[in-house]
C-alpha cells in the first residue's frame, strides 16, 4: 500500500528529471552562471555545451590548473577573471544572457585539455556566437585563443 502511495511521487521526479535534461542549453548556462556568481564552473560535458557549434551566445573560457597543480600564474589570473564574471551579473538581462564567463580546471576537464593540446595553463579562449544576430559579420566563428599565459608569466624579462 505504501508503495502505491509513493508511485506518483516517483513518476513526478522522473518527469522533472527528463524535463531538466532536455532544457534549453541557454537556460542551463544561465542557471550555471547564477550558481557560480557569474562564472560557470565547467567540466568536459558543460564545456561542450557552452562551446557548441550551434551556440547563439558568446563566451570567454579560462582554462586553469589550480586544483591539481597549484598553478601560480593561474592563481594570479583567477581573481581578476572572477571579478569580471561577477561584474557581468550587473549587466541588463537581455545582454547578460548572450555572453558567458566560464572556467575549466584541468582536474575537471582532462579530456578537453587533451583535445585542445594544452600542456600548460592558464589559457583563455574566446568563443564568438556561431549563429544568430550576434554571429560576427566576418562569418569567422572559430575560437580566439591565447597561448598559455604561464609561458608569458614565467619567462624572465630579457
PDB file of C-alpha atoms in Angstrom:
ATOM      1  CA  UNK A   1       0.000   0.000   0.000  1.00  0.00           C
ATOM      2  CA  UNK A   2       2.814   2.387   0.881  1.00  0.00           C
ATOM      3  CA  UNK A   3       4.466   1.578  -2.439  1.00  0.00           C
ATOM      4  CA  UNK A   4       1.307   2.538  -4.338  1.00  0.00           C
ATOM      5  CA  UNK A   5       1.077   5.836  -2.496  1.00  0.00           C
ATOM      6  CA  UNK A   6       4.696   6.666  -3.429  1.00  0.00           C
ATOM      7  CA  UNK A   7       4.252   5.796  -7.109  1.00  0.00           C
ATOM      8  CA  UNK A   8       3.003   9.280  -8.131  1.00  0.00           C
ATOM      9  CA  UNK A   9       5.996  10.834  -6.374  1.00  0.00           C
ATOM     10  CA  UNK A  10       8.419   8.643  -8.340  1.00  0.00           C
ATOM     11  CA  UNK A  11       6.614   9.441 -11.593  1.00  0.00           C
ATOM     12  CA  UNK A  12       6.775  13.165 -10.858  1.00  0.00           C
ATOM     13  CA  UNK A  13      10.506  13.051 -10.078  1.00  0.00           C
ATOM     14  CA  UNK A  14      11.211  11.064 -13.262  1.00  0.00           C
ATOM     15  CA  UNK A  15       9.236  13.618 -15.292  1.00  0.00           C
ATOM     16  CA  UNK A  16      11.137  16.504 -13.678  1.00  0.00           C
ATOM     17  CA  UNK A  17      14.496  14.829 -14.364  1.00  0.00           C
ATOM     18  CA  UNK A  18      13.555  14.270 -18.011  1.00  0.00           C
ATOM     19  CA  UNK A  19      12.490  17.883 -18.429  1.00  0.00           C
ATOM     20  CA  UNK A  20      15.657  19.261 -16.825  1.00  0.00           C
ATOM     21  CA  UNK A  21      17.840  17.079 -19.065  1.00  0.00           C
ATOM     22  CA  UNK A  22      16.110  18.386 -22.191  1.00  0.00           C
ATOM     23  CA  UNK A  23      16.077  22.040 -21.091  1.00  0.00           C
ATOM     24  CA  UNK A  24      17.238  24.747 -23.471  1.00  0.00           C
ATOM     25  CA  UNK A  25      21.064  24.947 -23.387  1.00  0.00           C
ATOM     26  CA  UNK A  26      20.968  28.724 -22.852  1.00  0.00           C
ATOM     27  CA  UNK A  27      18.700  28.250 -19.818  1.00  0.00           C
ATOM     28  CA  UNK A  28      21.121  25.665 -18.425  1.00  0.00           C
ATOM     29  CA  UNK A  29      24.035  28.078 -18.891  1.00  0.00           C
ATOM     30  CA  UNK A  30      22.098  30.961 -17.317  1.00  0.00           C
ATOM     31  CA  UNK A  31      21.384  28.799 -14.260  1.00  0.00           C
ATOM     32  CA  UNK A  32      25.027  27.672 -14.020  1.00  0.00           C
ATOM     33  CA  UNK A  33      26.248  31.274 -14.293  1.00  0.00           C
ATOM     34  CA  UNK A  34      23.886  32.324 -11.499  1.00  0.00           C
ATOM     35  CA  UNK A  35      25.131  29.445  -9.309  1.00  0.00           C
ATOM     36  CA  UNK A  36      28.755  30.480  -9.901  1.00  0.00           C
ATOM     37  CA  UNK A  37      28.263  34.203  -9.212  1.00  0.00           C
ATOM     38  CA  UNK A  38      28.806  34.994 -12.893  1.00  0.00           C
ATOM     39  CA  UNK A  39      31.392  32.317 -13.733  1.00  0.00           C
ATOM     40  CA  UNK A  40      30.266  28.880 -14.889  1.00  0.00           C
ATOM     41  CA  UNK A  41      32.285  26.029 -13.363  1.00  0.00           C
ATOM     42  CA  UNK A  42      32.863  23.699 -16.310  1.00  0.00           C
ATOM     43  CA  UNK A  43      33.604  20.029 -16.772  1.00  0.00           C
ATOM     44  CA  UNK A  44      34.094  18.238 -20.102  1.00  0.00           C
ATOM     45  CA  UNK A  45      30.330  17.995 -20.719  1.00  0.00           C
ATOM     46  CA  UNK A  46      29.451  21.592 -19.870  1.00  0.00           C
ATOM     47  CA  UNK A  47      32.462  22.814 -21.897  1.00  0.00           C
ATOM     48  CA  UNK A  48      30.976  21.025 -24.915  1.00  0.00           C
ATOM     49  CA  UNK A  49      27.554  22.535 -24.182  1.00  0.00           C
ATOM     50  CA  UNK A  50      28.987  26.059 -23.840  1.00  0.00           C
ATOM     51  CA  UNK A  51      31.114  25.806 -26.994  1.00  0.00           C
ATOM     52  CA  UNK A  52      28.527  24.034 -29.140  1.00  0.00           C
ATOM     53  CA  UNK A  53      28.810  24.807 -32.868  1.00  0.00           C
ATOM     54  CA  UNK A  54      25.135  25.827 -32.771  1.00  0.00           C
ATOM     55  CA  UNK A  55      25.615  28.427 -29.998  1.00  0.00           C
ATOM     56  CA  UNK A  56      23.936  31.783 -30.454  1.00  0.00           C
ATOM     57  CA  UNK A  57      25.821  33.238 -27.476  1.00  0.00           C
ATOM     58  CA  UNK A  58      29.455  34.173 -26.954  1.00  0.00           C
ATOM     59  CA  UNK A  59      31.722  33.049 -24.138  1.00  0.00           C
ATOM     60  CA  UNK A  60      35.123  33.561 -22.581  1.00  0.00           C
ATOM     61  CA  UNK A  61      36.653  30.447 -21.035  1.00  0.00           C
ATOM     62  CA  UNK A  62      39.547  30.437 -18.586  1.00  0.00           C
ATOM     63  CA  UNK A  63      41.481  27.138 -18.635  1.00  0.00           C
ATOM     64  CA  UNK A  64      43.357  26.579 -15.378  1.00  0.00           C
ATOM     65  CA  UNK A  65      45.260  24.025 -13.336  1.00  0.00           C
ATOM     66  CA  UNK A  66      44.535  25.388  -9.871  1.00  0.00           C
ATOM     67  CA  UNK A  67      43.241  22.252  -8.166  1.00  0.00           C
ATOM     68  CA  UNK A  68      45.680  19.602  -9.387  1.00  0.00           C
ATOM     69  CA  UNK A  69      48.876  21.537  -9.916  1.00  0.00           C
ATOM     70  CA  UNK A  70      48.508  24.677  -7.769  1.00  0.00           C
ATOM     71  CA  UNK A  71      49.438  26.708 -10.873  1.00  0.00           C
ATOM     72  CA  UNK A  72      50.940  30.041  -9.753  1.00  0.00           C
ATOM     73  CA  UNK A  73      50.004  32.065 -12.857  1.00  0.00           C
ATOM     74  CA  UNK A  74      46.505  30.539 -12.688  1.00  0.00           C
ATOM     75  CA  UNK A  75      46.229  31.706  -9.093  1.00  0.00           C
ATOM     76  CA  UNK A  76      47.170  35.224 -10.197  1.00  0.00           C
ATOM     77  CA  UNK A  77      44.686  35.319 -13.098  1.00  0.00           C
ATOM     78  CA  UNK A  78      41.712  33.698 -11.372  1.00  0.00           C
ATOM     79  CA  UNK A  79      40.660  36.596  -9.064  1.00  0.00           C
ATOM     80  CA  UNK A  80      40.592  39.088 -11.958  1.00  0.00           C
ATOM     81  CA  UNK A  81      38.638  36.673 -14.141  1.00  0.00           C
ATOM     82  CA  UNK A  82      36.108  36.058 -11.356  1.00  0.00           C
ATOM     83  CA  UNK A  83      35.780  39.817 -10.811  1.00  0.00           C
ATOM     84  CA  UNK A  84      34.871  40.192 -14.495  1.00  0.00           C
ATOM     85  CA  UNK A  85      32.280  37.435 -14.216  1.00  0.00           C
ATOM     86  CA  UNK A  86      30.815  38.941 -11.060  1.00  0.00           C
ATOM     87  CA  UNK A  87      30.643  42.389 -12.703  1.00  0.00           C
ATOM     88  CA  UNK A  88      28.868  40.837 -15.689  1.00  0.00           C
ATOM     89  CA  UNK A  89      25.997  39.808 -13.379  1.00  0.00           C
ATOM     90  CA  UNK A  90      25.118  43.532 -13.125  1.00  0.00           C
ATOM     91  CA  UNK A  91      24.626  43.883 -16.907  1.00  0.00           C
ATOM     92  CA  UNK A  92      20.968  44.052 -18.035  1.00  0.00           C
ATOM     93  CA  UNK A  93      19.496  40.575 -18.520  1.00  0.00           C
ATOM     94  CA  UNK A  94      18.970  40.925 -22.278  1.00  0.00           C
ATOM     95  CA  UNK A  95      22.718  41.370 -22.808  1.00  0.00           C
ATOM     96  CA  UNK A  96      23.934  39.269 -19.882  1.00  0.00           C
ATOM     97  CA  UNK A  97      22.263  36.135 -21.220  1.00  0.00           C
ATOM     98  CA  UNK A  98      24.041  36.482 -24.580  1.00  0.00           C
ATOM     99  CA  UNK A  99      27.555  36.154 -23.165  1.00  0.00           C
ATOM    100  CA  UNK A 100      29.033  33.846 -20.539  1.00  0.00           C
ATOM    101  CA  UNK A 101      32.192  33.663 -18.458  1.00  0.00           C
ATOM    102  CA  UNK A 102      33.364  30.154 -17.593  1.00  0.00           C
ATOM    103  CA  UNK A 103      36.313  28.372 -16.031  1.00  0.00           C
ATOM    104  CA  UNK A 104      37.564  24.852 -16.700  1.00  0.00           C
ATOM    105  CA  UNK A 105      40.151  23.367 -14.370  1.00  0.00           C
ATOM    106  CA  UNK A 106      42.383  20.557 -15.641  1.00  0.00           C
ATOM    107  CA  UNK A 107      41.102  18.280 -12.879  1.00  0.00           C
ATOM    108  CA  UNK A 108      37.536  18.597 -14.220  1.00  0.00           C
ATOM    109  CA  UNK A 109      38.378  18.685 -17.923  1.00  0.00           C
ATOM    110  CA  UNK A 110      41.287  16.378 -18.707  1.00  0.00           C
ATOM    111  CA  UNK A 111      39.645  15.226 -21.947  1.00  0.00           C
ATOM    112  CA  UNK A 112      39.125  18.823 -23.092  1.00  0.00           C
ATOM    113  CA  UNK A 113      42.706  19.829 -22.238  1.00  0.00           C
ATOM    114  CA  UNK A 114      43.971  16.820 -24.230  1.00  0.00           C
ATOM    115  CA  UNK A 115      41.637  17.582 -27.149  1.00  0.00           C
ATOM    116  CA  UNK A 116      42.918  21.182 -27.237  1.00  0.00           C
ATOM    117  CA  UNK A 117      46.548  20.033 -26.944  1.00  0.00           C
ATOM    118  CA  UNK A 118      47.134  22.137 -23.828  1.00  0.00           C
ATOM    119  CA  UNK A 119      50.126  21.164 -21.731  1.00  0.00           C
ATOM    120  CA  UNK A 120      50.322  24.342 -19.653  1.00  0.00           C
ATOM    121  CA  UNK A 121      47.960  26.862 -18.146  1.00  0.00           C
ATOM    122  CA  UNK A 122      46.376  29.322 -17.759  1.00  0.00           C
ATOM    123  CA  UNK A 123      44.903  29.934 -21.181  1.00  0.00           C
ATOM    124  CA  UNK A 124      41.935  31.985 -22.352  1.00  0.00           C
ATOM    125  CA  UNK A 125      39.620  31.087 -25.231  1.00  0.00           C
ATOM    126  CA  UNK A 126      37.025  33.487 -26.618  1.00  0.00           C
ATOM    127  CA  UNK A 127      34.090  31.924 -28.444  1.00  0.00           C
ATOM    128  CA  UNK A 128      32.047  34.269 -30.635  1.00  0.00           C
ATOM    129  CA  UNK A 129      28.420  33.407 -31.313  1.00  0.00           C
ATOM    130  CA  UNK A 130      28.223  30.809 -34.095  1.00  0.00           C
ATOM    131  CA  UNK A 131      24.634  31.531 -35.160  1.00  0.00           C
ATOM    132  CA  UNK A 132      22.032  34.240 -34.931  1.00  0.00           C
ATOM    133  CA  UNK A 133      22.275  38.024 -34.864  1.00  0.00           C
ATOM    134  CA  UNK A 134      25.415  38.031 -32.693  1.00  0.00           C
ATOM    135  CA  UNK A 135      27.429  35.945 -35.167  1.00  0.00           C
ATOM    136  CA  UNK A 136      30.416  38.031 -36.365  1.00  0.00           C
ATOM    137  CA  UNK A 137      29.844  39.794 -39.697  1.00  0.00           C
ATOM    138  CA  UNK A 138      33.067  38.230 -40.950  1.00  0.00           C
ATOM    139  CA  UNK A 139      31.466  34.816 -40.536  1.00  0.00           C
ATOM    140  CA  UNK A 140      34.501  33.585 -38.595  1.00  0.00           C
ATOM    141  CA  UNK A 141      33.214  31.722 -35.544  1.00  0.00           C
ATOM    142  CA  UNK A 142      36.471  29.987 -34.651  1.00  0.00           C
ATOM    143  CA  UNK A 143      37.553  30.499 -31.058  1.00  0.00           C
ATOM    144  CA  UNK A 144      40.234  33.074 -30.377  1.00  0.00           C
ATOM    145  CA  UNK A 145      42.914  31.507 -28.205  1.00  0.00           C
ATOM    146  CA  UNK A 146      45.658  32.896 -26.075  1.00  0.00           C
ATOM    147  CA  UNK A 147      48.821  30.914 -25.928  1.00  0.00           C
ATOM    148  CA  UNK A 148      49.096  29.504 -22.437  1.00  0.00           C
ATOM    149  CA  UNK A 149      49.722  32.526 -20.277  1.00  0.00           C
ATOM    150  CA  UNK A 150      52.073  30.636 -17.966  1.00  0.00           C
ATOM    151  CA  UNK A 151      54.808  30.907 -20.593  1.00  0.00           C
ATOM    152  CA  UNK A 152      54.386  34.657 -20.747  1.00  0.00           C
ATOM    153  CA  UNK A 153      54.181  34.995 -16.976  1.00  0.00           C
ATOM    154  CA  UNK A 154      57.018  32.648 -16.037  1.00  0.00           C
ATOM    155  CA  UNK A 155      59.589  33.751 -18.637  1.00  0.00           C
ATOM    156  CA  UNK A 156      62.071  36.181 -17.059  1.00  0.00           C
ATOM    157  CA  UNK A 157      62.390  39.526 -18.856  1.00  0.00           C
ATOM    158  CA  UNK A 158      65.483  39.904 -21.065  1.00  0.00           C
TER     159      UNK A 158
END
